[in-house]
PDB file of C-alpha atoms and ligand atoms in Angstrom:
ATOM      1  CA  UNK A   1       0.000   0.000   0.000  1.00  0.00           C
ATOM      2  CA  UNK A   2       1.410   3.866  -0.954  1.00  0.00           C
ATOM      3  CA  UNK A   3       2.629   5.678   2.171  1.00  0.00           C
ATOM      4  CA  UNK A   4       0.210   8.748   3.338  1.00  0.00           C
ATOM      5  CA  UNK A   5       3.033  11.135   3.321  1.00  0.00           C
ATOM      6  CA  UNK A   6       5.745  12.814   1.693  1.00  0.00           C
ATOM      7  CA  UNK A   7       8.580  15.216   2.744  1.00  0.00           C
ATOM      8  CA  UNK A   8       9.406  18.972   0.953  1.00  0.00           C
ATOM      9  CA  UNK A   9      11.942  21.799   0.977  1.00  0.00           C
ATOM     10  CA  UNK A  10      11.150  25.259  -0.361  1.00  0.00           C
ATOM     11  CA  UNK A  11      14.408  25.397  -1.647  1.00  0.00           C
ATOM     12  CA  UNK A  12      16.402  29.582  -0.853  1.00  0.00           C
ATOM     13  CA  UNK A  13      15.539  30.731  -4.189  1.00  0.00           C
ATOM     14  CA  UNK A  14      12.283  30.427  -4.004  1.00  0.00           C
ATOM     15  CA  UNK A  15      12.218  31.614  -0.199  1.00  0.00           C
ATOM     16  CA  UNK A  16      14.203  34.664  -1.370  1.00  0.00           C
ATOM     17  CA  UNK A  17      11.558  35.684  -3.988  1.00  0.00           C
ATOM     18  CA  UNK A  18       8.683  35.365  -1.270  1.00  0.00           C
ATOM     19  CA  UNK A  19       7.479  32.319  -3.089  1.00  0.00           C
ATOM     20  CA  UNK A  20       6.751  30.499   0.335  1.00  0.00           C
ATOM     21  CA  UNK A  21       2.901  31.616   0.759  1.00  0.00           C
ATOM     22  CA  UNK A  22       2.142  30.806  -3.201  1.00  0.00           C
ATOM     23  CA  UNK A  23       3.438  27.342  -3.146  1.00  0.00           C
ATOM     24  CA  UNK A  24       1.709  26.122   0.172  1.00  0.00           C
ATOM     25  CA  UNK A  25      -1.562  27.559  -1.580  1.00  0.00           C
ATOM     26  CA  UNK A  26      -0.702  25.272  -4.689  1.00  0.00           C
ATOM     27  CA  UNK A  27      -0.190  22.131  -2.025  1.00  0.00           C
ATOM     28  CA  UNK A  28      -3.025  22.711  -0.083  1.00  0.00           C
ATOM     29  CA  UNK A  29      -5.424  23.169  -2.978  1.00  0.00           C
ATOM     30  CA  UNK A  30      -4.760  20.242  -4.280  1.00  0.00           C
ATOM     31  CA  UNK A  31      -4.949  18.076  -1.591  1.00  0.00           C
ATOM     32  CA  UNK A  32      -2.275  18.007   0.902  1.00  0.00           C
ATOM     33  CA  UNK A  33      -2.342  19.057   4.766  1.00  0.00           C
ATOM     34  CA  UNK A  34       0.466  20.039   6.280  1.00  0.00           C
ATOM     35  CA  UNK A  35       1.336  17.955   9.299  1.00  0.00           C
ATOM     36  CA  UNK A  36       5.197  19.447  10.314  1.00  0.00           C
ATOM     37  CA  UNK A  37       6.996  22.556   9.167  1.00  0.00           C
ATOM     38  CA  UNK A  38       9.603  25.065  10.139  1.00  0.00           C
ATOM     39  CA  UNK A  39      12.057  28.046   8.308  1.00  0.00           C
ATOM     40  CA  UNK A  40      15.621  27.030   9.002  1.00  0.00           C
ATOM     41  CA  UNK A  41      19.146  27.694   7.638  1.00  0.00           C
ATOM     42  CA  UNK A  42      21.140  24.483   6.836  1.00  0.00           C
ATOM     43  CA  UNK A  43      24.863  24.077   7.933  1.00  0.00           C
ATOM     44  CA  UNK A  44      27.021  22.591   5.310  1.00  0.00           C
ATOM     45  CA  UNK A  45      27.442  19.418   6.597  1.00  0.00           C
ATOM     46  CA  UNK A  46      23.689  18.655   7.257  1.00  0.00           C
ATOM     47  CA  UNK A  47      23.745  19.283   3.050  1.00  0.00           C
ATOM     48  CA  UNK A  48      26.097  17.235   2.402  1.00  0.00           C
ATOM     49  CA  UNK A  49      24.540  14.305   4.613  1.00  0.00           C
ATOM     50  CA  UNK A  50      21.302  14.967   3.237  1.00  0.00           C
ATOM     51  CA  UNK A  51      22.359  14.900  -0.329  1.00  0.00           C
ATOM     52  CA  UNK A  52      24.893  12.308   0.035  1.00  0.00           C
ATOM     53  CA  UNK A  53      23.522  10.377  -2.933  1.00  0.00           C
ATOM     54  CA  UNK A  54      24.573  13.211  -4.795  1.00  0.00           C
ATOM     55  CA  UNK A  55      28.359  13.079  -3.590  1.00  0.00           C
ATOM     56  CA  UNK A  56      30.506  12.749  -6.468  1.00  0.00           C
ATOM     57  CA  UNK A  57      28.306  14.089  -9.160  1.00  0.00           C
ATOM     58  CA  UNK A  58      29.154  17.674 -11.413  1.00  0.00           C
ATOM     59  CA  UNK A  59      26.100  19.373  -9.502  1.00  0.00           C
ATOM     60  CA  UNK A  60      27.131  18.153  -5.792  1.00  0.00           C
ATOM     61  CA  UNK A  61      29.433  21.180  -4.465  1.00  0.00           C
ATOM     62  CA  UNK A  62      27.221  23.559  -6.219  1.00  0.00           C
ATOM     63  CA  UNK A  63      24.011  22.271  -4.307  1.00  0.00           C
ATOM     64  CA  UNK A  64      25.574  22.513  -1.417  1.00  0.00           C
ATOM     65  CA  UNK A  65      26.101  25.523  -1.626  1.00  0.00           C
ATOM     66  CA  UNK A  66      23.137  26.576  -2.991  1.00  0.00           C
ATOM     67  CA  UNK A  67      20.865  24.485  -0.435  1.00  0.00           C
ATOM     68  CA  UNK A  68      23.153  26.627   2.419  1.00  0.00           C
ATOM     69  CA  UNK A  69      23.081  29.666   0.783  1.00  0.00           C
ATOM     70  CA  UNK A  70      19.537  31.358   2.450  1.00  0.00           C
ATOM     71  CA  UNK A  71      16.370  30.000   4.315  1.00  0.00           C
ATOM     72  CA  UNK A  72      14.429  27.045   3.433  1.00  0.00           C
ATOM     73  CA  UNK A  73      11.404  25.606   4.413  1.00  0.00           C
ATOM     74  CA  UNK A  74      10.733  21.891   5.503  1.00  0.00           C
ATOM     75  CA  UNK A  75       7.663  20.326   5.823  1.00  0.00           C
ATOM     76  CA  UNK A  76       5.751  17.079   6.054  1.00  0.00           C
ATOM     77  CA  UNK A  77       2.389  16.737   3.708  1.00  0.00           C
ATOM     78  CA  UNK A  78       0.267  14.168   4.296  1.00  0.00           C
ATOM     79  CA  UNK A  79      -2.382  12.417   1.903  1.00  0.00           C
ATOM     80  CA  UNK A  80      -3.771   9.076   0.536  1.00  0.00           C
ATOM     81  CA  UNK A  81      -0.885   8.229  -1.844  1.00  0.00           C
ATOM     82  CA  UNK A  82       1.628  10.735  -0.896  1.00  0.00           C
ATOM     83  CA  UNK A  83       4.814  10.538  -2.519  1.00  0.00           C
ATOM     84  CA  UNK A  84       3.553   9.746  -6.250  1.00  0.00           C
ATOM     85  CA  UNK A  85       0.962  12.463  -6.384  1.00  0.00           C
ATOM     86  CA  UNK A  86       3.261  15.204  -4.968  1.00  0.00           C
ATOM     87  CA  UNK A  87       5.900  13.979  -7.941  1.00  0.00           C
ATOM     88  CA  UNK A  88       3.511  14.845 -10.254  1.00  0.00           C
ATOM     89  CA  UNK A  89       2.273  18.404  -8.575  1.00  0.00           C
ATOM     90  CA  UNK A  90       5.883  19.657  -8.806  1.00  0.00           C
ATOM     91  CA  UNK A  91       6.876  18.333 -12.122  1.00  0.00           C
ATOM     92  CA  UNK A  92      10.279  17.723 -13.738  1.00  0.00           C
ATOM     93  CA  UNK A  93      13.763  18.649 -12.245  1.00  0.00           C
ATOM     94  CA  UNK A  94      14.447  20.674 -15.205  1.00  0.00           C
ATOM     95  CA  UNK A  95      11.729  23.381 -14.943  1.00  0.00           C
ATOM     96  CA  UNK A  96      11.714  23.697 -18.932  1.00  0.00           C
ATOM     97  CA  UNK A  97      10.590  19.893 -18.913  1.00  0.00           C
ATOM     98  CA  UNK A  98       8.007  20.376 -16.646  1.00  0.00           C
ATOM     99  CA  UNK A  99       3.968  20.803 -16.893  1.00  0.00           C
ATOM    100  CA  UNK A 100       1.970  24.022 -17.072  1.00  0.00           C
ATOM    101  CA  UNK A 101       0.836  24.211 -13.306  1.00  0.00           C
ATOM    102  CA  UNK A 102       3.194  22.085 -11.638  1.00  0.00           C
ATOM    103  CA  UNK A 103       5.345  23.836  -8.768  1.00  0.00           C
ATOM    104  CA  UNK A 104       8.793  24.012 -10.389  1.00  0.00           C
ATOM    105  CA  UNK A 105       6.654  25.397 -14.182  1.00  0.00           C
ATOM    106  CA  UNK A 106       5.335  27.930 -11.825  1.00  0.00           C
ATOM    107  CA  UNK A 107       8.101  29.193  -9.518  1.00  0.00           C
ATOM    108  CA  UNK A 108      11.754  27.654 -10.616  1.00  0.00           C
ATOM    109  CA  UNK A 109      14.738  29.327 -11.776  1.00  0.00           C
ATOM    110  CA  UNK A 110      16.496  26.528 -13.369  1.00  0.00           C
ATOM    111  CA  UNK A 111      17.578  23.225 -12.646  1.00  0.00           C
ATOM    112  CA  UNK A 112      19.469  23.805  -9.384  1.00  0.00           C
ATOM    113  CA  UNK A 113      17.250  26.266  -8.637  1.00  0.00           C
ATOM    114  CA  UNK A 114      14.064  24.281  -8.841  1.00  0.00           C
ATOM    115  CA  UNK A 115      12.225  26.092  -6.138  1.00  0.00           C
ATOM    116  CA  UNK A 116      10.911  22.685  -4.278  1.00  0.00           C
ATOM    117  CA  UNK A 117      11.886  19.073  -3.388  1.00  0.00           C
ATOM    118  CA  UNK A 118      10.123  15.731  -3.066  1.00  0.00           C
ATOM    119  CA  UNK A 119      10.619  12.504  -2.039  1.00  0.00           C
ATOM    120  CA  UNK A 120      11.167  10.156  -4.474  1.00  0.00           C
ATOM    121  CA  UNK A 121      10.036   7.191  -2.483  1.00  0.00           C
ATOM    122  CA  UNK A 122       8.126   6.003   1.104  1.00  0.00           C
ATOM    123  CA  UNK A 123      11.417   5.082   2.344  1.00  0.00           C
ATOM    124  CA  UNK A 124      13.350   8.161   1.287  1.00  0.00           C
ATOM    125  CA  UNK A 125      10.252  10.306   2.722  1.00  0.00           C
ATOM    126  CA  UNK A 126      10.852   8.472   5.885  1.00  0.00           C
ATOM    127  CA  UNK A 127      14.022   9.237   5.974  1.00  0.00           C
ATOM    128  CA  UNK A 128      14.000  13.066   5.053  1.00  0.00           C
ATOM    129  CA  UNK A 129      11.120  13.511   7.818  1.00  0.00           C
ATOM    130  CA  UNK A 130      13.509  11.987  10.503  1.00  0.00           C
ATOM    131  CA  UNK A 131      16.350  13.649   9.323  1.00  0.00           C
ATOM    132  CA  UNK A 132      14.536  17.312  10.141  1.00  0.00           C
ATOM    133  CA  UNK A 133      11.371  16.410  12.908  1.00  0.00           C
ATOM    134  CA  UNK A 134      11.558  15.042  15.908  1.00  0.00           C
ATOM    135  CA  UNK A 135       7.935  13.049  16.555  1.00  0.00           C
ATOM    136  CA  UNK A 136       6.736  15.566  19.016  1.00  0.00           C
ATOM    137  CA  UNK A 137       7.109  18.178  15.787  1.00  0.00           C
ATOM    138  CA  UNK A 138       4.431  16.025  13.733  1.00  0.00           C
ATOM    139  CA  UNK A 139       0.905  16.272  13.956  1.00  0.00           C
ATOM    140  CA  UNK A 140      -1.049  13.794  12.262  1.00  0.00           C
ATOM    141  CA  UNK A 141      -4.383  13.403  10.232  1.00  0.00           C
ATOM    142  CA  UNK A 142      -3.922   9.758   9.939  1.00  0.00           C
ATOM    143  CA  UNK A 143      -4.587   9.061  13.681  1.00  0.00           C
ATOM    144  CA  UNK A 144      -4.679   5.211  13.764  1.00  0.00           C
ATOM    145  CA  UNK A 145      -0.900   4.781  12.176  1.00  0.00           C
ATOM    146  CA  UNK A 146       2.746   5.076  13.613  1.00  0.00           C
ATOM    147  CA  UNK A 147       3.561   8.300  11.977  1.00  0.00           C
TER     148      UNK A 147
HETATM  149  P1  CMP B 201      16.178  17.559  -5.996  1.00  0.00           P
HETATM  150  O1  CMP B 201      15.670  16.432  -6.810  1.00  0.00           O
HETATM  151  O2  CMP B 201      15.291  18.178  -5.029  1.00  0.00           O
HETATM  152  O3  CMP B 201      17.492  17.076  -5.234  1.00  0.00           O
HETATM  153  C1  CMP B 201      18.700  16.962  -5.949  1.00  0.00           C
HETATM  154  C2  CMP B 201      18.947  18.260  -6.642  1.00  0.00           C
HETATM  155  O4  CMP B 201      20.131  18.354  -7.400  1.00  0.00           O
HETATM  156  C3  CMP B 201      17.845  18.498  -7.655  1.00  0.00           C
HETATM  157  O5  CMP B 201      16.655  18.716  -6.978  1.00  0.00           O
HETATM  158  C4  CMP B 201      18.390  19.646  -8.425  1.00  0.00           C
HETATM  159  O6  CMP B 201      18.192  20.883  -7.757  1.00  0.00           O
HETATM  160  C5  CMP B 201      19.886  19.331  -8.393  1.00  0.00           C
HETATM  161  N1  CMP B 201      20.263  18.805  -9.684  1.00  0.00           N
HETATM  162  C6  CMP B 201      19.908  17.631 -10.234  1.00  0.00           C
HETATM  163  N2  CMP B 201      20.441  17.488 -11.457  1.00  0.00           N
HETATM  164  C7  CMP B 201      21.153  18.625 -11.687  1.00  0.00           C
HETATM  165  C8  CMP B 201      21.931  19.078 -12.771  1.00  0.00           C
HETATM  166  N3  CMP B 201      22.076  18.343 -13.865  1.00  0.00           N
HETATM  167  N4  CMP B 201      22.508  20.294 -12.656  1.00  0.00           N
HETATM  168  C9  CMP B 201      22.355  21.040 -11.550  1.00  0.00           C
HETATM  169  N5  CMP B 201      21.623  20.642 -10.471  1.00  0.00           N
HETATM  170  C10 CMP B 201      21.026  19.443 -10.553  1.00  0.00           C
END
């Protein structure tokens, strides 16, 4: 069965052009609730654990320093079949590739600057919630489940 939640950044470029309030509108209007969030600055090595699958690549030192650079926002959405539908609401990588109305058509810069990111799995959203919340941070719709 698909997991009932997903985890999201508001990446610094789209925190530095006061994008924050437009793209929770787009979330919550179609679907997700917000169930854990907070404005923080990461440190350079949190990046560079958090993007560790990156290490290596052309694009790593540069996202590092991009994802350090200003603000972000991380937060935990929750709905029935989390991860897949939230891939679709914010649309390619490359914001050229991606839909009219998805997230990164509406409010990315370019690739690195993409404005949001999602999970690409249950077990990587998992993971990228416990990396930033602590349980008492999480408030749940989904009552009858370990969340
Ligand atoms: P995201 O999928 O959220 O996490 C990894 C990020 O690396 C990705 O968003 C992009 O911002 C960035 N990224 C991926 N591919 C490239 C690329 N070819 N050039 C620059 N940045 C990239």
């Amino acid at each position: 069965m698909a997991g009932t939640y997903t985890f999201t950044i508001i990446k610094p470029g789209a925190v530095a052009n006061e994008h924050i309030g437009p793209i929770l509108n787009v979330i919550n209007t179609h679907g997700f609730h917000i169930s854990a969030m907070k404005l923080i600055r990461l440190r350079t090595a949190q990046a560079r654990k958090f993007y560790e699958v990156h290490m290596g690549k052309s694009f790593y030192d540069a996202l590092i320093e991009f994802m350090t650079s200003g603000p972000i926002v991380v937060i935990i959405l929750e709905k029935e079949n989390a991860v897949e539908d939230y891939r679709k609401l914010i649309g390619n990588t490359d914001p050229t590739k991606a839909e009219e109305g998805t997230i990164r058509k509406l409010f990315a810069q370019s690739v690195q600057k993409n404005a949001v990111h999602g999970s690409d799995s249950d077990e990587n959203a998992r993971i990228e919630s416990d990396f930033f919340f602590s349980k008492s941070e999480r408030f749940s719709i989904f009552d009858e489940r370990d969340f």
